[in-house]
mmCIF file of C-alpha atoms in Angstrom:
data_model
loop_
_atom_site.group_PDB
_atom_site.id
_atom_site.type_symbol
_atom_site.label_atom_id
_atom_site.label_comp_id
_atom_site.label_asym_id
_atom_site.label_seq_id
_atom_site.Cartn_x
_atom_site.Cartn_y
_atom_site.Cartn_z
ATOM 1 C CA MET A 1 -30.011 77.167 -130.362
ATOM 2 C CA LYS A 2 -30.306 78.706 -126.903
ATOM 3 C CA PRO A 3 -33.907 79.067 -125.694
ATOM 4 C CA GLU A 4 -34.931 82.693 -125.383
ATOM 5 C CA LEU A 5 -36.794 84.258 -122.493
ATOM 6 C CA LYS A 6 -39.627 86.449 -123.745
ATOM 7 C CA ASN A 7 -41.785 88.744 -121.663
ATOM 8 C CA ASN A 8 -44.967 90.825 -121.718
ATOM 9 C CA ILE A 9 -43.660 93.724 -119.663
ATOM 10 C CA ARG A 10 -44.451 96.356 -122.265
ATOM 11 C CA ARG A 11 -48.058 95.115 -122.645
ATOM 12 C CA LEU A 12 -48.491 94.810 -118.886
ATOM 13 C CA ARG A 13 -47.260 98.378 -118.430
ATOM 14 C CA PHE A 14 -49.897 99.668 -120.801
ATOM 15 C CA ASP A 15 -52.548 97.540 -119.071
ATOM 16 C CA HIS A 16 -51.546 99.161 -115.779
ATOM 17 C CA ASN A 17 -52.529 102.727 -116.650
ATOM 18 C CA GLY A 18 -49.551 103.094 -118.957
ATOM 19 C CA ILE A 19 -47.009 103.147 -116.161
ATOM 20 C CA THR A 20 -43.700 104.462 -117.492
ATOM 21 C CA GLN A 21 -40.454 102.502 -117.636
ATOM 22 C CA GLN A 22 -38.981 104.865 -115.050
ATOM 23 C CA GLU A 23 -41.863 104.300 -112.632
ATOM 24 C CA LEU A 24 -41.693 100.538 -113.046
ATOM 25 C CA ALA A 25 -37.915 100.613 -112.586
ATOM 26 C CA GLU A 26 -38.233 102.532 -109.330
ATOM 27 C CA ARG A 27 -40.953 100.219 -108.041
ATOM 28 C CA VAL A 28 -38.949 97.048 -108.661
ATOM 29 C CA GLY A 29 -35.546 98.520 -107.736
ATOM 30 C CA VAL A 30 -33.649 98.606 -111.029
ATOM 31 C CA THR A 31 -32.556 101.267 -113.508
ATOM 32 C CA ARG A 32 -34.672 102.341 -116.467
ATOM 33 C CA GLN A 33 -32.007 100.905 -118.765
ATOM 34 C CA THR A 34 -32.644 97.453 -117.315
ATOM 35 C CA ILE A 35 -36.377 97.726 -118.031
ATOM 36 C CA ILE A 36 -35.493 98.771 -121.592
ATOM 37 C CA ALA A 37 -33.125 95.797 -121.938
ATOM 38 C CA LEU A 38 -35.796 93.461 -120.538
ATOM 39 C CA GLU A 39 -38.477 94.694 -122.948
ATOM 40 C CA ALA A 40 -36.066 94.242 -125.838
ATOM 41 C CA ASN A 41 -35.307 90.666 -124.646
ATOM 42 C CA ARG A 42 -31.651 91.587 -124.279
ATOM 43 C CA TYR A 43 -31.476 90.606 -120.628
ATOM 44 C CA ALA A 44 -32.693 87.590 -118.629
ATOM 45 C CA PRO A 45 -33.483 88.781 -115.084
ATOM 46 C CA SER A 46 -32.657 87.040 -111.835
ATOM 47 C CA LEU A 47 -35.433 85.020 -110.231
ATOM 48 C CA LEU A 48 -35.770 87.710 -107.577
ATOM 49 C CA LEU A 49 -36.274 90.497 -110.113
ATOM 50 C CA ALA A 50 -38.707 88.344 -112.127
ATOM 51 C CA TYR A 51 -40.660 87.744 -108.938
ATOM 52 C CA ARG A 52 -40.709 91.456 -108.064
ATOM 53 C CA ILE A 53 -41.973 92.394 -111.526
ATOM 54 C CA ALA A 54 -44.671 89.692 -111.456
ATOM 55 C CA ARG A 55 -45.759 90.744 -107.978
ATOM 56 C CA PHE A 56 -45.922 94.377 -109.049
ATOM 57 C CA PHE A 57 -48.293 93.491 -111.898
ATOM 58 C CA GLY A 58 -50.219 91.072 -109.665
ATOM 59 C CA VAL A 59 -49.635 88.011 -111.855
ATOM 60 C CA GLN A 60 -47.648 84.772 -111.699
ATOM 61 C CA ILE A 61 -44.089 84.808 -113.059
ATOM 62 C CA GLU A 62 -45.338 82.768 -116.045
ATOM 63 C CA GLY A 63 -47.727 85.606 -116.770
ATOM 64 C CA VAL A 64 -44.791 87.900 -117.398
ATOM 65 C CA PHE A 65 -42.000 85.640 -118.648
ATOM 66 C CA GLN A 66 -42.176 82.741 -121.087
ATOM 67 C CA VAL A 67 -39.465 80.545 -122.535
ATOM 68 C CA ASP A 68 -39.649 80.545 -126.303
ATOM 69 C CA GLU A 69 -39.576 76.795 -127.021
ATOM 70 C CA SER A 70 -39.431 77.290 -130.789
ATOM 71 C CA GLU A 71 -35.841 78.531 -130.387
ATOM 72 C CA ARG A 72 -34.689 75.109 -129.135
ATOM 73 C CA MET B 1 -26.566 107.992 -119.429
ATOM 74 C CA HIS B 2 -25.634 105.244 -117.017
ATOM 75 C CA ALA B 3 -22.979 105.887 -114.344
ATOM 76 C CA GLN B 4 -20.858 102.975 -115.592
ATOM 77 C CA VAL B 5 -20.840 104.401 -119.126
ATOM 78 C CA ARG B 6 -19.716 107.799 -117.832
ATOM 79 C CA HIS B 7 -17.096 106.045 -115.701
ATOM 80 C CA ALA B 8 -15.800 104.048 -118.685
ATOM 81 C CA ARG B 9 -15.626 107.117 -120.927
ATOM 82 C CA PHE B 10 -13.829 109.106 -118.239
ATOM 83 C CA SER B 11 -11.289 106.289 -117.726
ATOM 84 C CA LEU B 12 -10.582 106.005 -121.446
ATOM 85 C CA ILE B 13 -10.095 109.779 -121.755
ATOM 86 C CA VAL B 14 -7.738 109.863 -118.751
ATOM 87 C CA ILE B 15 -5.753 106.875 -120.056
ATOM 88 C CA GLY B 16 -5.627 108.386 -123.553
ATOM 89 C CA VAL B 17 -4.371 111.755 -122.308
ATOM 90 C CA ALA B 18 -1.824 110.200 -119.918
ATOM 91 C CA THR B 19 -0.485 107.860 -122.621
ATOM 92 C CA LEU B 20 -0.374 110.593 -125.239
ATOM 93 C CA LEU B 21 1.480 113.015 -122.951
ATOM 94 C CA SER B 22 3.989 110.436 -121.748
ATOM 95 C CA VAL B 23 4.767 108.905 -125.146
ATOM 96 C CA GLY B 24 4.594 112.249 -126.961
ATOM 97 C CA GLY B 25 6.647 113.955 -124.259
ATOM 98 C CA TYR B 26 9.267 111.215 -124.416
ATOM 99 C CA LEU B 27 9.558 111.408 -128.199
ATOM 100 C CA VAL B 28 9.797 115.206 -128.186
ATOM 101 C CA ALA B 29 12.324 115.312 -125.325
ATOM 102 C CA LEU B 30 14.404 112.501 -126.835
ATOM 103 C CA ASN B 31 16.029 114.842 -129.362
ATOM 104 C CA TYR B 32 16.928 117.494 -126.817
ATOM 105 C CA LEU B 33 17.665 115.604 -123.613
ATOM 106 C CA GLY B 34 18.650 112.086 -124.640
ATOM 107 C CA PRO B 35 16.913 108.845 -123.706
ATOM 108 C CA LYS B 36 17.742 108.836 -120.002
ATOM 109 C CA ARG B 37 16.375 112.297 -119.180
ATOM 110 C CA ALA B 38 13.539 112.036 -121.693
ATOM 111 C CA SER B 39 12.235 109.007 -119.825
ATOM 112 C CA GLY B 40 11.082 111.474 -117.153
ATOM 113 C CA ALA B 41 8.137 112.193 -119.466
ATOM 114 C CA ILE B 42 6.803 108.753 -118.553
ATOM 115 C CA GLY B 43 5.868 110.367 -115.251
ATOM 116 C CA PHE B 44 2.812 111.725 -117.093
ATOM 117 C CA LEU B 45 1.391 108.219 -116.651
ATOM 118 C CA GLY B 46 0.780 109.308 -113.067
ATOM 119 C CA LEU B 47 -2.172 111.278 -114.458
ATOM 120 C CA ALA B 48 -3.904 107.917 -114.668
ATOM 121 C CA GLY B 49 -4.410 108.317 -110.935
ATOM 122 C CA LEU B 50 -7.233 110.728 -111.824
ATOM 123 C CA MET B 51 -9.289 107.587 -112.479
ATOM 124 C CA GLY B 52 -9.612 107.382 -108.718
ATOM 125 C CA PHE B 53 -12.195 110.172 -108.936
ATOM 126 C CA ALA B 54 -14.508 107.933 -110.988
ATOM 127 C CA GLY B 55 -16.350 106.997 -107.803
ATOM 128 C CA LEU B 56 -18.037 110.409 -108.024
ATOM 129 C CA PHE B 57 -20.083 109.149 -110.975
ATOM 130 C CA TYR B 58 -21.920 106.777 -108.630
ATOM 131 C CA ARG B 59 -23.070 109.528 -106.292
ATOM 132 C CA ARG B 60 -26.788 110.058 -106.098
ATOM 133 C CA ARG B 61 -27.452 113.527 -107.469
ATOM 134 C CA PRO B 62 -29.947 115.870 -105.771
ATOM 135 C CA GLY B 63 -33.460 114.983 -106.869
ATOM 136 C CA GLN B 64 -32.364 111.698 -108.436
ATOM 137 C CA THR B 65 -34.711 108.837 -107.677
ATOM 138 C CA GLY B 66 -34.228 105.109 -108.183
ATOM 139 C CA VAL B 67 -31.117 103.003 -108.027
ATOM 140 C CA VAL B 68 -27.719 103.860 -109.513
ATOM 141 C CA MET B 69 -26.537 100.253 -110.002
ATOM 142 C CA ASP B 70 -28.716 97.182 -110.271
ATOM 143 C CA GLU B 71 -28.200 93.451 -110.873
ATOM 144 C CA ARG B 72 -27.684 93.848 -114.620
ATOM 145 C CA ASP B 73 -25.070 96.551 -114.120
ATOM 146 C CA SER B 74 -23.242 94.387 -111.585
ATOM 147 C CA GLN B 75 -23.355 91.470 -114.007
ATOM 148 C CA ILE B 76 -21.911 93.600 -116.810
ATOM 149 C CA ARG B 77 -19.234 94.999 -114.478
ATOM 150 C CA ASP B 78 -18.177 91.535 -113.267
ATOM 151 C CA ARG B 79 -18.229 89.933 -116.709
ATOM 152 C CA THR B 80 -16.212 92.699 -118.363
ATOM 153 C CA ARG B 81 -13.740 92.842 -115.466
ATOM 154 C CA LEU B 82 -13.100 89.106 -115.744
ATOM 155 C CA GLY B 83 -12.681 89.355 -119.514
ATOM 156 C CA ALA B 84 -10.241 92.263 -119.203
ATOM 157 C CA ALA B 85 -8.253 90.460 -116.498
ATOM 158 C CA MET B 86 -7.981 87.322 -118.653
ATOM 159 C CA LEU B 87 -6.905 89.362 -121.655
ATOM 160 C CA VAL B 88 -4.178 91.148 -119.689
ATOM 161 C CA LEU B 89 -3.039 87.936 -118.020
ATOM 162 C CA PHE B 90 -2.837 85.828 -121.156
ATOM 163 C CA GLY B 91 -2.426 88.621 -123.710
ATOM 164 C CA PHE B 92 -0.091 91.158 -122.171
ATOM 165 C CA TRP B 93 1.932 88.866 -119.923
ATOM 166 C CA GLY B 94 1.789 86.104 -122.532
ATOM 167 C CA VAL B 95 3.335 88.443 -125.075
ATOM 168 C CA VAL B 96 5.891 89.875 -122.634
ATOM 169 C CA CYS B 97 7.066 86.562 -121.142
ATOM 170 C CA MET B 98 6.325 83.873 -123.708
ATOM 171 C CA GLY B 99 6.876 86.180 -126.677
ATOM 172 C CA THR B 100 10.318 87.254 -125.497
ATOM 173 C CA TRP B 101 11.359 83.698 -124.806
ATOM 174 C CA PHE B 102 10.008 82.465 -128.138
ATOM 175 C CA TRP B 103 11.656 85.277 -130.079
ATOM 176 C CA PHE B 104 15.032 84.484 -128.517
ATOM 177 C CA ALA B 105 14.629 80.788 -129.265
ATOM 178 C CA LEU B 106 13.782 81.534 -132.888
ATOM 179 C CA ARG B 107 16.579 84.028 -133.351
ATOM 180 C CA TYR B 108 19.436 82.332 -131.537
ATOM 181 C CA GLY B 109 18.350 78.709 -131.423
ATOM 182 C CA ALA B 110 17.362 76.621 -128.459
ATOM 183 C CA ASP B 111 20.972 75.754 -127.608
ATOM 184 C CA ALA B 112 22.211 79.337 -127.200
ATOM 185 C CA LYS B 113 21.802 79.146 -123.455
ATOM 186 C CA GLU B 114 24.197 81.967 -122.674
ATOM 187 C CA ILE B 115 22.091 84.459 -124.652
ATOM 188 C CA PHE B 116 18.965 83.292 -122.823
ATOM 189 C CA THR B 117 20.128 85.132 -119.732
ATOM 190 C CA ILE B 118 18.889 88.657 -120.300
ATOM 191 C CA GLY B 119 18.971 91.638 -118.036
ATOM 192 C CA ILE B 120 16.439 94.441 -117.919
ATOM 193 C CA PRO B 121 16.759 97.709 -115.994
ATOM 194 C CA VAL B 122 15.056 97.290 -112.644
ATOM 195 C CA TYR B 123 12.979 100.452 -113.178
ATOM 196 C CA TRP B 124 11.225 98.669 -116.040
ATOM 197 C CA LEU B 125 9.425 96.492 -113.528
ATOM 198 C CA PRO B 126 7.092 99.205 -112.157
ATOM 199 C CA PHE B 127 6.487 100.393 -115.718
ATOM 200 C CA LEU B 128 5.511 96.863 -116.733
ATOM 201 C CA TYR B 129 3.196 96.666 -113.761
ATOM 202 C CA MET B 130 1.668 100.101 -114.475
ATOM 203 C CA GLY B 131 1.407 99.269 -118.152
ATOM 204 C CA SER B 132 -0.549 96.101 -117.474
ATOM 205 C CA ALA B 133 -2.781 97.899 -114.944
ATOM 206 C CA ILE B 134 -3.511 100.707 -117.418
ATOM 207 C CA LEU B 135 -4.146 98.181 -120.186
ATOM 208 C CA PHE B 136 -6.535 96.345 -117.871
ATOM 209 C CA GLU B 137 -8.466 99.552 -117.131
ATOM 210 C CA ALA B 138 -8.591 100.467 -120.815
ATOM 211 C CA VAL B 139 -9.844 97.036 -121.931
ATOM 212 C CA TRP B 140 -12.343 96.922 -119.074
ATOM 213 C CA SER B 141 -13.697 100.393 -119.913
ATOM 214 C CA ALA B 142 -13.943 99.592 -123.625
ATOM 215 C CA SER B 143 -15.792 96.320 -122.839
ATOM 216 C CA ILE B 144 -18.278 98.190 -120.652
ATOM 217 C CA LEU B 145 -18.949 100.653 -123.471
ATOM 218 C CA VAL B 146 -19.519 97.763 -125.892
ATOM 219 C CA HIS B 147 -21.947 96.093 -123.458
ATOM 220 C CA TYR B 148 -23.955 99.290 -123.080
ATOM 221 C CA GLY B 149 -23.903 99.975 -126.820
ATOM 222 C CA PHE B 150 -21.623 102.984 -126.238
ATOM 223 C CA GLY B 151 -24.292 104.555 -124.055
ATOM 224 C CA GLY B 152 -26.939 104.871 -126.745
ATOM 225 C CA LYS B 153 -28.550 101.444 -127.051
ATOM 226 C CA ASP B 154 -29.883 101.334 -123.508
ATOM 227 C CA ASP B 155 -31.539 104.718 -123.698
ATOM 228 C CA GLU B 156 -33.795 103.681 -126.564
ATOM 229 C CA ALA B 157 -37.261 102.991 -125.190
#
């Protein structure tokens, strides 16, 4: 089975003063729909977008995105 | 709602109306004018040119912040466009070219070479081209709607 990319974006948003999806989207240069798709694990971002999101939250990329090994 | 979803819906409505008017107009006029004059109703397909206004959906509206298209939208656009192009290439043209040839071979046998030379009115050629272009737009638009969950899935937070 294809490994799945999981993320903590929703939790990180709440840890950052509950920033909204719209605010996060504007800060990292995507649409709100893309943030929604990311949080629902329906979309695997480009490396550049992953980097922007991690930098926005002030963590490493691994702190935001993890590959779910159990899906292998 | 995302600009691409509005674009896709607009395209499908325009294609639907243009197809309905041209086919419906032809069928209605057929009884009164005969097939040659009734074929003028196919000119309603020109309404499909209204799809050219779809670019307006990507305008940034006053007060709108953020991006209109991002990497995911571009990925969806490219993937669905490729899929629609493949379907038209192998589906539509496969049916038109291979299907016609195969049907003749089945009906008349592979040795009936004289029947294998067919003639079609030359004005069919632009209609075939327009038909495949409209089919491409319709399949592309429908694929975009499927990818975005018909506009609803992506708006759920």
